[in-house]
Amino acid sequence: MLNDYTDVTAAFVTEVTDEAVRNADELIDQVVGAAPTYDGILGRMQEAAAVVADASGRGAFMARVHPDRAVRNAATEAEERLITWSTDLVFRRDLYEALQRFATSGEAATLTGERKRLLEHTLRDFQRAGHHLDDVARTELQRLRRRLVELEVEFGRNLDEWDDGLELSRDQLAGLPDQYVDGLRAVGEDVYRVSMAYPDYIPFMKQAHDRELRRALQHKFWNRADELNRPLLEEAVRLRIDIARILGWSTWAEFAMDVKMAGSPKAVDDFYDSVVPGLTDKARNELAVMGDVEPIRGDIDEVRSWDTTYLDNLQRLRDYGIDHNEVAAYFPLEAVVGGMFEVTGDVFGLSYERIAESRAWHPDVALYAISNHGSSEPVAYFYADLFPRDGKYGHAAAFSVTYGRANPDGTYSKPVAAIVANFTKPTAAAPSLLKHDEALTLWHEFGHILHFCLTTAEVHRFSGYETEWDFVEAPSQIMENWMWEPEVLRRFARHYETGEPIPADLVARLVAARDLNVGLFTMRQVYLGMLDLGMHAVTEAPDLMDVYRRAYEYTLLPFHEGTFFPAGFGHLMGGYDAGYYGYLWARVYGDDMFSEFARLGLTSPEVGARYRTEVLARGGTRDAADMVRAFLGREPSTQAFLERLGIPPAAG
C-alpha cells in the first residue's frame, strides 16, 4: 500500500508517530507475556520493528524532503522519537528475559536458515546493550544511547537547514556556462546567489576562473553549521567512548566494527597499509603534473584544495579534449534514467513503469513501479526526488519507506524506497543535463534502490540493504562501472538537441580519462576514513581540530586554515561512524563482483540473475563474505580493485 503524501501536515506526522509507538508497545507487551515460541517472541518483535519502520517512512522521512519547514520540524522530532524507541528496546530487561526463555526452548534448537540467524543476531543486540552489566551501568548506558540519538538527529537537521553562499555578478561567474547561471537564484540586477547546494557548489569549484572566489566558497562549504554542529560532534565522540568503555571495549571503533565485515580496526589498518603507500606515490606524481597546468603554472606557489577539481577539469580538456559541458549535453537526465532502466532491466530481468499519480510530497517527485519481466504485478516501488529545494537533504542518498518482509497473515509487504538527489533543475532553455560524475552518482544511488527493492528476506531485520555496514556500499559501487563502458554509454547517451548518439571518439576519451588523478581523489577518501578513525579508534576524547589537521595530511595538500569540515560531514553522525572506511573497503568487493560481468558479458542476464539471487535478494540473511563467495564461486580478491587504481599487488 503506497502512502499519500499530498496533504501531509505537522499534526499528521505526529499522529502517525504516536499511533506507531502505541501499536509497537502493545506488540512488545505481548512478547513479554508470550509462550516461548518463534511467532510469540521473535516474530512479534519483528512485527513491532516493522510498525515503527513503516511510520518512519510515512512521517519521519519528511524531515529530509518536505517543502514545509513545520512538517520537517515535526518529522525531525518524530525521527528522534522512533530511533529512541528502537534504541530503548534492547535495554528492556523483561524483553531480554522473554528472549532468553525462547533461546533455551526446544523450538529454538530446531531453527534453521534466516530464523536461526535472526535469533543469533537478536541475542547479540541484547548482549551489546549490556545485559551482562548491573542495573546501574545498564541505566547509564541507555541514557548515553538516548542522548547520542538526540545529537545525531540535531546534527542532521542543522545541515539540512543550513543556508549560505556567495552573491556574485555575471563577470565573477566567468568560466561557468549560461545554463549554470540560468539555474542560479537571481538576487538583484546581474547578481546571482551561489549556494551550498551541490548543483551550485560542484560546478563552481570545477569551472569558476576566479581562484579567490573558489577559495571563499570552499571556506563557506567547509564551515557549514560549524558553530552549531561542532559541539554536538564533540559530545557525540565523548559519549561513544563512554559507551564502549562501559561495555568493555577499548574504543568505539572496536565496538562498532565487531559486527562489520572488517571485524576489527586491525583489519582496517591492514587494508589501508596495503593501498596507501601506492596511492601516495601516485598522488604525488599527479600533483606534480597538476601544478604545471596552464593557466595556473607560475601564478601560484602550490596547488591548494580549491584548485584540484578546477585543474583536473583543465587537464581533461587539455589532455583528452573533454569539456564537461560538452559531455553533459549527451546526458540529459531523462535519457540517463531511461538508460539506467534499460541496462538494469536487461541484466536483472526487470521492467519499470512511471506511475502517473505519485501522490508525493512535491510535484517534482516521480514514482516508479518495478516488476519482473513478463509480469504486470510490481515487486517494489521507488520515488525519485532529484532536484534541490530549500531545506531538503543536501546530498544524494537512498531512503527506506517500506521494508519488504513477510507479514503474519501470509502476505508480503512490497519494498518502497526513495532516491533523493540534487541535480540541476530543467530550465525553459534546456533540460536537466548531468555531468558524467553526476550520472555516476545517480547510478550509484540506484544500486542502493535495487538492493533495497529486490529483497526476498522474510524478516524486517535482514531486508534490503540491512547487511554489514561496510558492505552496504558494494552494490552501489558496482553500478558505477557500467557508466564507464562504451557499449553501455552508446545505448542511451544522446545529444539533448540533435538526438545524435554520443560520438565514439568522445566516449573513448572519456573512458581514457577515467583514472586521471585517481590517486589524488582516492587519497581524499583515505583522509575521510582516517578522520573518522581518528575520532573513534581512540581511548580518550581527542582534540577534534587536531584530528582534522592530522587526517588532512593524507590529501597531500596544504590545510585550508580557518575551516572545520567535520561539522558538515554528515556521515560522522549518520551511521558511518567508525565505518567511513567502508566506501573504499566496499569498492574492493564491488570491483571484484563486476569482474564477473567483465569476464562473461557486461550485460549478461545469466550473470545478472546470479548476482540478483546471491547478493541483492539476500539482504542480510547471510554474511556478506559468504554472499560474495557464492556469486563469484571463489574467494574474494583485491586484484580488480588494485588494477583499477593502477597499484601493483603486494609481493608475497
XYZ file of C-alpha atoms in Angstrom:
652
model
C 0.000 0.000 0.000
C 1.554 3.261 -1.136
C 1.407 6.302 1.094
C -0.371 9.540 0.179
C 1.931 12.455 0.958
C -0.075 15.191 -0.775
C -1.730 16.537 2.371
C 0.916 15.757 4.992
C 0.897 18.224 7.871
C 2.964 18.550 11.020
C -0.006 17.235 13.008
C -0.277 14.198 10.703
C 3.388 13.318 11.217
C 2.947 13.477 14.979
C -0.260 11.425 14.829
C 1.333 8.703 12.695
C 4.259 8.516 15.079
C 2.065 8.386 18.189
C -0.041 5.594 16.705
C 3.009 3.565 15.669
C 4.597 3.796 19.101
C 1.310 2.748 20.757
C 0.908 -0.233 18.428
C 4.530 -1.269 18.740
C 4.386 -1.028 22.527
C 1.302 -3.247 22.562
C 3.121 -5.861 20.491
C 6.171 -5.760 22.745
C 3.986 -6.083 25.832
C 2.515 -9.217 24.246
C 6.021 -10.564 23.694
C 6.870 -10.225 27.367
C 3.981 -12.473 28.379
C 4.046 -14.835 25.409
C 4.856 -18.509 25.340
C 8.451 -19.176 24.208
C 7.713 -19.739 20.523
C 9.154 -18.147 17.392
C 5.850 -16.473 16.489
C 5.248 -15.240 20.016
C 8.733 -13.839 20.634
C 10.894 -13.165 17.564
C 8.019 -12.924 15.094
C 6.162 -10.392 17.209
C 9.330 -8.383 17.866
C 9.893 -8.144 14.117
C 6.283 -7.089 13.634
C 6.780 -4.257 16.133
C 10.004 -3.179 14.411
C 8.182 -3.119 11.055
C 5.389 -0.940 12.506
C 7.975 1.615 13.604
C 9.857 1.442 10.292
C 6.653 1.992 8.298
C 5.796 5.003 10.452
C 9.245 6.405 9.771
C 8.624 6.113 6.028
C 5.253 7.860 6.339
C 6.284 10.615 8.734
C 9.885 10.949 9.911
C 11.255 10.661 6.357
C 9.580 14.003 5.633
C 12.373 15.672 7.637
C 14.587 15.108 4.605
C 12.311 16.158 1.766
C 9.136 18.043 2.681
C 8.951 21.662 1.445
C 7.161 22.893 4.590
C 9.527 23.737 7.444
C 6.829 22.995 10.039
C 6.443 19.485 8.640
C 10.211 18.998 8.575
C 10.483 20.099 12.200
C 7.707 17.736 13.273
C 9.329 14.952 11.253
C 12.696 15.568 12.896
C 11.049 15.178 16.300
C 9.334 12.031 15.024
C 12.632 10.667 13.742
C 14.247 11.164 17.124
C 11.314 9.534 18.896
C 11.271 6.458 16.647
C 15.025 5.955 16.781
C 14.887 6.320 20.550
C 12.117 3.717 20.722
C 14.223 1.265 18.706
C 17.327 2.057 20.745
C 15.493 1.595 24.050
C 14.036 -1.755 23.028
C 17.214 -3.749 23.594
C 17.601 -2.281 27.094
C 14.330 -3.772 28.348
C 15.141 -6.431 30.897
C 11.728 -8.095 30.647
C 12.118 -8.419 26.887
C 15.612 -9.843 27.306
C 14.278 -12.442 29.750
C 11.491 -13.398 27.324
C 14.084 -13.782 24.575
C 16.250 -15.948 26.824
C 13.281 -18.215 27.590
C 12.792 -18.764 23.881
C 16.531 -19.157 23.175
C 16.676 -22.122 25.582
C 13.472 -23.721 24.276
C 13.166 -26.834 22.176
C 11.756 -24.877 19.229
C 14.753 -22.527 19.204
C 17.072 -25.518 18.866
C 15.274 -26.547 15.659
C 15.536 -23.175 13.905
C 17.420 -23.057 10.615
C 18.324 -20.512 7.969
C 17.032 -16.979 8.325
C 15.123 -17.661 11.534
C 18.170 -19.154 13.239
C 20.215 -16.150 12.111
C 17.554 -13.812 13.471
C 17.764 -15.410 16.904
C 21.567 -15.187 16.889
C 21.575 -11.538 15.835
C 18.843 -10.552 18.277
C 20.725 -12.173 21.151
C 23.807 -10.288 20.011
C 21.865 -6.999 20.032
C 20.832 -7.515 23.643
C 24.342 -8.522 24.633
C 25.671 -5.318 23.074
C 23.081 -3.439 25.138
C 24.853 -4.552 28.304
C 22.550 -7.136 29.830
C 25.605 -8.708 31.401
C 26.001 -5.475 33.414
C 24.367 -4.429 36.662
C 21.260 -2.239 36.675
C 23.153 0.989 37.352
C 25.569 0.519 34.454
C 22.787 -0.538 32.102
C 20.675 2.505 33.014
C 23.619 4.794 32.366
C 24.270 3.056 29.052
C 20.670 3.617 27.988
C 20.891 7.289 28.948
C 24.023 7.738 26.857
C 22.486 5.997 23.829
C 19.383 8.194 24.045
C 21.490 11.325 24.186
C 23.518 10.109 21.211
C 20.335 9.780 19.165
C 19.380 13.359 20.060
C 22.769 14.636 18.939
C 22.714 12.730 15.650
C 19.234 13.959 14.729
C 20.029 17.576 15.612
C 23.301 17.427 13.650
C 21.469 16.281 10.505
C 18.736 18.887 10.882
C 21.297 21.689 11.195
C 22.932 20.598 7.948
C 19.642 20.285 6.069
C 18.556 23.752 7.171
C 21.926 25.474 6.634
C 21.784 28.336 4.131
C 24.880 30.201 2.979
C 26.595 31.197 -0.231
C 28.138 33.935 -2.343
C 26.335 36.693 -4.234
C 28.202 37.322 -7.472
C 27.921 39.267 -10.698
C 27.912 37.562 -14.098
C 31.506 38.689 -14.616
C 32.547 36.988 -11.402
C 30.981 33.785 -12.742
C 33.450 33.668 -15.641
C 34.072 30.082 -16.713
C 30.550 28.925 -15.881
C 28.173 28.230 -18.796
C 24.948 30.165 -19.324
C 22.850 27.160 -18.356
C 24.508 27.107 -14.927
C 23.892 30.812 -14.417
C 20.276 30.468 -15.570
C 19.766 27.909 -12.828
C 21.061 30.203 -10.062
C 18.739 32.321 -7.963
C 18.851 35.950 -9.054
C 19.088 38.264 -6.036
C 19.410 41.549 -7.884
C 20.153 43.017 -11.277
C 23.026 40.961 -12.673
C 23.599 39.444 -9.220
C 23.279 35.700 -8.574
C 23.485 33.560 -5.465
C 25.795 30.538 -5.494
C 24.552 28.371 -2.626
C 25.927 25.364 -0.775
C 23.700 23.000 -2.789
C 25.704 20.533 -4.865
C 24.362 21.732 -8.260
C 25.730 25.181 -7.357
C 28.867 24.250 -5.463
C 30.448 21.464 -7.514
C 30.328 23.118 -10.978
C 31.605 26.360 -9.456
C 34.625 24.619 -7.944
C 35.310 22.880 -11.253
C 34.866 25.768 -13.644
C 34.989 29.199 -11.985
C 38.108 31.017 -13.176
C 38.357 33.309 -10.150
C 40.640 31.455 -7.759
C 39.885 33.664 -4.770
C 36.159 33.099 -5.185
C 36.736 29.343 -5.312
C 38.651 29.643 -2.047
C 35.893 31.753 -0.495
C 33.128 29.345 -1.500
C 35.060 26.324 -0.266
C 35.728 28.132 3.006
C 31.988 28.554 3.496
C 31.262 24.982 2.420
C 33.844 23.525 4.782
C 32.366 25.534 7.652
C 28.711 24.578 7.205
C 26.892 24.619 10.527
C 30.234 24.760 12.341
C 29.059 26.833 15.290
C 26.018 24.578 15.765
C 27.468 21.175 14.953
C 30.996 21.215 16.336
C 29.868 20.951 19.980
C 27.380 18.223 19.006
C 30.130 16.201 17.346
C 32.498 16.699 20.272
C 29.861 15.450 22.690
C 28.984 12.509 20.450
C 32.613 11.378 20.296
C 32.859 11.533 24.105
C 29.625 9.594 24.506
C 30.741 6.875 22.102
C 33.962 6.400 24.045
C 31.994 6.190 27.298
C 29.550 3.669 25.802
C 32.371 1.468 24.526
C 34.132 1.602 27.886
C 31.005 0.613 29.826
C 30.575 -2.374 27.500
C 34.154 -3.480 27.981
C 35.625 -2.322 24.667
C 38.780 -0.229 24.399
C 37.421 2.047 21.674
C 34.203 2.836 19.856
C 35.821 1.542 16.646
C 36.377 -1.889 18.204
C 32.771 -1.987 19.413
C 31.325 -0.799 16.080
C 33.492 -2.989 13.829
C 32.799 -6.164 15.762
C 29.577 -6.564 13.758
C 31.012 -5.413 10.415
C 32.855 -7.346 7.722
C 36.193 -5.955 8.870
C 35.700 -7.300 12.379
C 38.299 -5.046 13.982
C 40.303 -1.824 13.499
C 43.366 -4.016 12.875
C 41.787 -5.334 9.661
C 41.073 -1.778 8.509
C 44.621 -0.683 9.362
C 45.958 -3.603 7.336
C 43.681 -2.672 4.448
C 44.900 0.918 4.425
C 48.509 -0.244 4.757
C 48.055 -2.316 1.593
C 46.876 0.593 -0.549
C 48.018 3.895 0.975
C 51.740 3.680 0.034
C 50.970 3.034 -3.638
C 48.230 5.643 -3.656
C 50.515 8.208 -2.028
C 53.200 7.779 -4.687
C 50.574 8.002 -7.386
C 49.002 11.108 -5.879
C 52.354 12.885 -5.523
C 53.090 12.326 -9.198
C 49.625 13.542 -10.134
C 50.017 16.696 -8.041
C 53.331 17.487 -9.746
C 51.649 17.295 -13.151
C 48.579 19.185 -11.954
C 50.709 22.098 -10.741
C 52.079 22.549 -14.251
C 48.706 23.041 -15.942
C 48.174 26.308 -17.790
C 46.986 28.922 -16.954
C 47.922 28.167 -13.342
C 51.633 27.476 -13.756
C 53.570 30.473 -12.492
C 50.505 32.063 -10.879
C 50.634 30.143 -7.596
C 53.290 28.598 -5.433
C 51.417 25.320 -4.884
C 48.153 23.564 -5.632
C 45.538 24.144 -2.959
C 42.304 22.341 -2.096
C 40.242 24.886 -4.009
C 42.329 24.237 -7.137
C 42.170 20.464 -7.537
C 38.850 19.944 -9.321
C 39.416 23.094 -11.387
C 42.836 21.905 -12.542
C 41.542 18.381 -13.077
C 38.902 19.895 -15.352
C 41.579 21.799 -17.295
C 43.672 18.646 -17.632
C 40.745 16.718 -19.048
C 40.217 19.473 -21.588
C 43.919 19.803 -22.432
C 44.956 16.161 -22.495
C 41.736 14.422 -23.518
C 39.663 17.159 -25.125
C 36.911 16.600 -22.541
C 34.688 19.573 -21.847
C 32.289 18.700 -19.030
C 29.607 20.879 -20.567
C 30.013 19.162 -23.925
C 29.732 15.774 -22.232
C 26.680 16.867 -20.227
C 24.842 17.697 -23.460
C 24.721 13.933 -24.100
C 23.415 13.127 -20.635
C 20.005 14.719 -20.223
C 18.538 13.364 -17.006
C 15.595 11.683 -18.683
C 17.896 9.757 -21.033
C 20.223 8.733 -18.195
C 17.273 7.400 -16.205
C 15.979 5.611 -19.301
C 19.375 4.049 -19.938
C 19.651 3.002 -16.320
C 16.284 1.283 -16.573
C 17.173 -0.366 -19.874
C 20.523 -1.753 -18.726
C 19.379 -2.938 -15.301
C 16.198 -4.248 -16.886
C 18.220 -6.447 -19.233
C 20.724 -7.530 -16.585
C 18.316 -8.253 -13.745
C 15.159 -9.159 -15.663
C 13.194 -6.071 -14.628
C 10.637 -3.676 -16.077
C 9.932 -0.132 -14.881
C 6.770 1.924 -15.183
C 6.209 5.501 -14.091
C 3.036 5.870 -12.023
C 1.010 8.809 -13.308
C -0.295 9.841 -9.902
C 2.603 9.748 -7.465
C 0.796 11.410 -4.542
C 4.252 12.520 -3.445
C 5.390 15.359 -1.202
C 6.336 17.664 -4.093
C 5.305 17.990 -7.767
C 8.887 17.306 -8.911
C 8.831 13.797 -7.431
C 8.259 10.804 -9.717
C 7.051 7.367 -8.618
C 8.046 4.153 -10.399
C 6.929 0.553 -10.154
C 9.478 -2.257 -10.548
C 8.253 -5.566 -11.981
C 9.828 -8.761 -13.212
C 9.925 -9.189 -16.984
C 6.660 -10.618 -18.232
C 4.730 -9.761 -15.083
C 2.264 -6.942 -14.566
C 2.459 -7.224 -10.779
C 5.078 -4.882 -9.252
C 7.594 -6.315 -6.827
C 8.526 -2.880 -5.448
C 8.193 0.879 -5.891
C 10.522 3.811 -5.581
C 10.286 7.598 -5.590
C 12.762 9.808 -7.435
C 13.195 13.270 -5.878
C 16.083 14.640 -7.910
C 16.081 18.462 -7.774
C 17.181 20.840 -4.997
C 14.811 22.762 -2.713
C 15.301 24.908 0.348
C 15.518 22.724 3.443
C 15.824 19.483 1.503
C 18.509 16.888 2.195
C 21.585 18.371 0.554
C 23.389 15.365 -0.905
C 22.372 12.194 -2.750
C 21.089 9.154 -0.869
C 18.612 6.294 -0.870
C 15.994 6.199 1.876
C 13.742 3.381 3.034
C 9.992 3.997 3.023
C 8.584 0.477 3.489
C 10.686 -2.627 4.128
C 9.939 -5.792 2.209
C 9.029 -8.619 4.580
C 6.585 -11.457 5.210
C 3.509 -10.457 7.206
C 1.793 -12.589 9.859
C -1.208 -13.067 7.536
C 0.966 -14.681 4.862
C 1.185 -11.667 2.541
C 4.435 -9.936 1.622
C 4.901 -6.186 2.095
C 6.399 -4.794 -1.079
C 9.502 -2.660 -0.614
C 9.207 1.074 -1.228
C 12.292 3.299 -1.345
C 13.220 6.835 -2.352
C 16.237 8.176 -4.186
C 16.935 11.765 -3.141
C 19.431 13.897 -5.060
C 20.155 17.477 -6.062
C 20.740 17.696 -9.792
C 20.371 20.834 -11.870
C 16.706 21.557 -12.451
C 15.457 21.943 -16.042
C 15.049 25.480 -17.344
C 12.979 26.932 -20.157
C 16.062 26.711 -22.380
C 17.314 23.206 -21.608
C 16.525 20.002 -19.753
C 18.474 18.874 -16.709
C 21.903 17.993 -18.104
C 24.127 15.806 -15.959
C 27.878 15.973 -15.796
C 29.287 12.480 -16.108
C 30.117 12.362 -12.400
C 26.515 13.323 -11.620
C 25.324 10.466 -13.804
C 27.689 8.222 -11.837
C 26.063 9.437 -8.622
C 22.615 8.605 -9.960
C 23.643 5.068 -10.921
C 25.404 4.654 -7.580
C 22.303 5.564 -5.592
C 20.158 3.395 -7.846
C 22.340 0.482 -6.760
C 21.066 1.090 -3.230
C 17.498 1.247 -4.544
C 17.834 -2.137 -6.275
C 19.492 -3.651 -3.216
C 16.564 -2.491 -1.103
C 13.779 -3.258 -3.568
C 14.797 -6.719 -4.797
C 14.903 -8.277 -1.358
C 13.266 -11.615 -0.667
C 14.036 -11.569 3.059
C 11.393 -12.922 5.374
C 12.023 -10.518 8.238
C 12.489 -6.783 8.546
C 15.841 -7.241 10.283
C 17.533 -8.620 7.137
C 15.508 -6.855 4.447
C 17.081 -4.853 1.639
C 20.365 -3.208 2.486
C 20.256 -4.309 6.149
C 23.600 -6.041 5.808
C 27.032 -5.359 7.288
C 27.570 -1.623 7.118
C 30.973 -1.883 5.440
C 29.437 -3.971 2.644
C 26.363 -1.823 2.082
C 28.168 0.360 -0.495
C 29.332 -2.581 -2.646
C 26.021 -3.000 -4.560
C 26.134 0.722 -5.338
C 29.850 0.812 -6.183
C 29.373 -1.962 -8.729
C 26.752 0.127 -10.559
C 29.259 2.870 -11.333
C 31.287 0.508 -13.520
C 28.605 0.336 -16.203
C 28.787 4.101 -16.657
C 32.345 3.738 -17.974
C 31.636 1.077 -20.569
C 31.437 2.335 -24.185
C 28.875 -0.254 -25.255
C 26.636 0.805 -22.366
C 27.028 4.559 -22.864
C 26.215 4.303 -26.552
C 22.865 2.720 -25.697
C 21.379 5.868 -24.198
C 23.733 8.882 -24.290
C 22.269 11.204 -26.927
C 22.535 14.936 -27.543
C 19.580 16.708 -25.971
C 19.097 18.965 -29.028
C 20.018 16.836 -32.041
C 19.320 13.347 -30.740
C 22.679 12.238 -32.106
C 24.359 9.443 -30.120
C 27.455 10.348 -28.168
C 30.434 10.207 -30.562
C 32.614 7.133 -30.235
C 35.669 9.351 -30.025
C 34.219 11.309 -27.098
C 33.366 8.073 -25.294
C 36.892 6.786 -25.881
C 38.380 9.991 -24.483
C 36.009 9.962 -21.509
C 36.945 6.370 -20.666
C 40.655 7.052 -21.225
C 40.447 9.886 -18.687
C 38.613 7.765 -16.122
C 41.627 7.309 -13.886
C 43.100 10.787 -14.290
C 44.156 11.872 -10.789
C 42.628 8.710 -9.307
C 45.379 8.577 -6.718
C 44.744 12.109 -5.539
C 40.988 11.716 -5.302
C 41.215 8.277 -3.681
C 43.551 9.728 -1.074
C 40.721 12.114 -0.222
C 38.662 9.023 0.621
C 41.543 7.799 2.770
C 41.647 11.169 4.539
C 37.942 10.973 5.383
C 38.350 7.417 6.636
C 41.304 8.467 8.777
C 39.338 11.445 10.072
C 36.635 9.040 11.207
C 39.115 6.610 12.795
C 40.981 9.464 14.477
C 37.788 10.265 16.355
C 36.654 6.719 17.081
C 39.705 4.429 17.329
C 40.917 6.201 20.462
C 40.573 5.547 24.190
C 40.220 9.195 25.236
C 38.292 12.049 23.629
C 40.688 13.760 21.208
C 41.013 17.372 20.140
C 38.874 17.247 17.006
C 40.721 20.069 15.293
C 43.962 18.175 15.835
C 42.366 15.017 14.401
C 41.134 17.020 11.406
C 44.576 18.504 10.725
C 46.400 15.179 11.044
C 43.939 13.308 8.860
C 44.041 16.048 6.259
C 47.737 15.354 5.681
C 46.673 12.287 3.685
C 45.368 14.611 0.961
C 48.974 15.811 0.405
C 47.562 19.351 0.171
C 48.133 22.339 2.462
C 45.496 22.648 5.166
C 42.685 25.115 4.485
C 43.083 27.350 7.523
C 40.014 28.577 9.349
C 37.844 25.603 8.391
C 36.294 22.719 10.310
C 34.962 20.355 7.670
C 33.817 17.681 10.168
C 30.933 19.926 11.285
C 29.395 19.454 7.847
C 30.431 15.831 7.354
C 27.076 14.168 7.892
C 28.459 10.631 7.708
C 30.092 11.050 11.124
C 26.632 11.373 12.673
C 24.632 9.453 10.095
C 25.623 5.832 10.599
C 29.151 5.798 9.187
C 30.923 6.500 12.478
C 33.874 4.091 12.696
C 32.695 2.943 9.287
C 33.579 5.503 6.639
C 36.450 3.265 5.556
C 33.601 1.136 4.177
C 33.372 3.190 0.971
C 36.867 2.148 -0.079
C 36.526 -1.282 1.534
C 33.277 -1.954 -0.335
C 34.853 -0.902 -3.621
C 37.108 -3.952 -3.337
C 34.042 -6.177 -3.372
C 32.185 -4.074 -5.934
C 35.098 -4.170 -8.372
C 35.627 -7.879 -7.752
C 31.959 -8.668 -8.415
C 31.914 -6.527 -11.555
C 34.874 -8.516 -12.851
C 32.394 -11.376 -13.383
C 30.383 -9.178 -15.757
C 33.593 -8.048 -17.479
C 34.595 -11.693 -17.889
C 31.281 -13.190 -19.004
C 29.337 -10.291 -20.515
C 28.796 -6.713 -19.393
C 25.026 -7.001 -19.569
C 24.780 -10.766 -19.250
C 21.328 -11.775 -17.917
C 22.839 -15.021 -16.629
C 25.446 -13.216 -14.503
C 22.828 -10.645 -13.523
C 20.412 -13.337 -12.351
C 23.155 -14.941 -10.266
C 24.107 -11.577 -8.749
C 20.468 -10.739 -8.043
C 19.867 -14.125 -6.390
C 23.083 -14.406 -4.382
C 23.561 -10.764 -3.339
C 20.714 -8.329 -3.981
C 17.851 -10.584 -2.935
C 19.664 -11.905 0.123
C 19.905 -8.646 2.052
C 21.362 -9.506 5.430
C 20.208 -13.126 5.502
C 23.800 -14.335 5.066
C 27.208 -12.912 5.920
C 28.326 -10.577 3.150
C 31.555 -12.509 2.567
C 29.547 -15.696 2.030
C 27.258 -13.931 -0.460
C 30.234 -12.676 -2.440
C 31.799 -16.165 -2.475
C 28.521 -17.684 -3.644
C 28.289 -15.198 -6.501
C 31.931 -15.389 -7.565
C 32.381 -19.107 -6.998
C 35.743 -18.367 -5.405
C 37.362 -16.384 -2.613
C 37.123 -12.570 -2.988
C 40.222 -10.883 -4.373
C 41.697 -7.371 -4.363
C 43.108 -7.835 -7.873
C 40.372 -5.945 -9.756
C 40.446 -3.146 -7.184
C 44.230 -2.719 -7.369
C 44.230 -2.876 -11.175
C 41.511 -0.215 -11.195
C 43.748 2.081 -9.121
C 46.890 1.198 -11.038
C 48.613 -0.222 -7.948
C 50.686 -3.400 -8.249
C 49.706 -6.152 -5.796
C 51.919 -6.589 -2.768
C 54.653 -9.202 -3.109
C 54.482 -12.368 -1.070
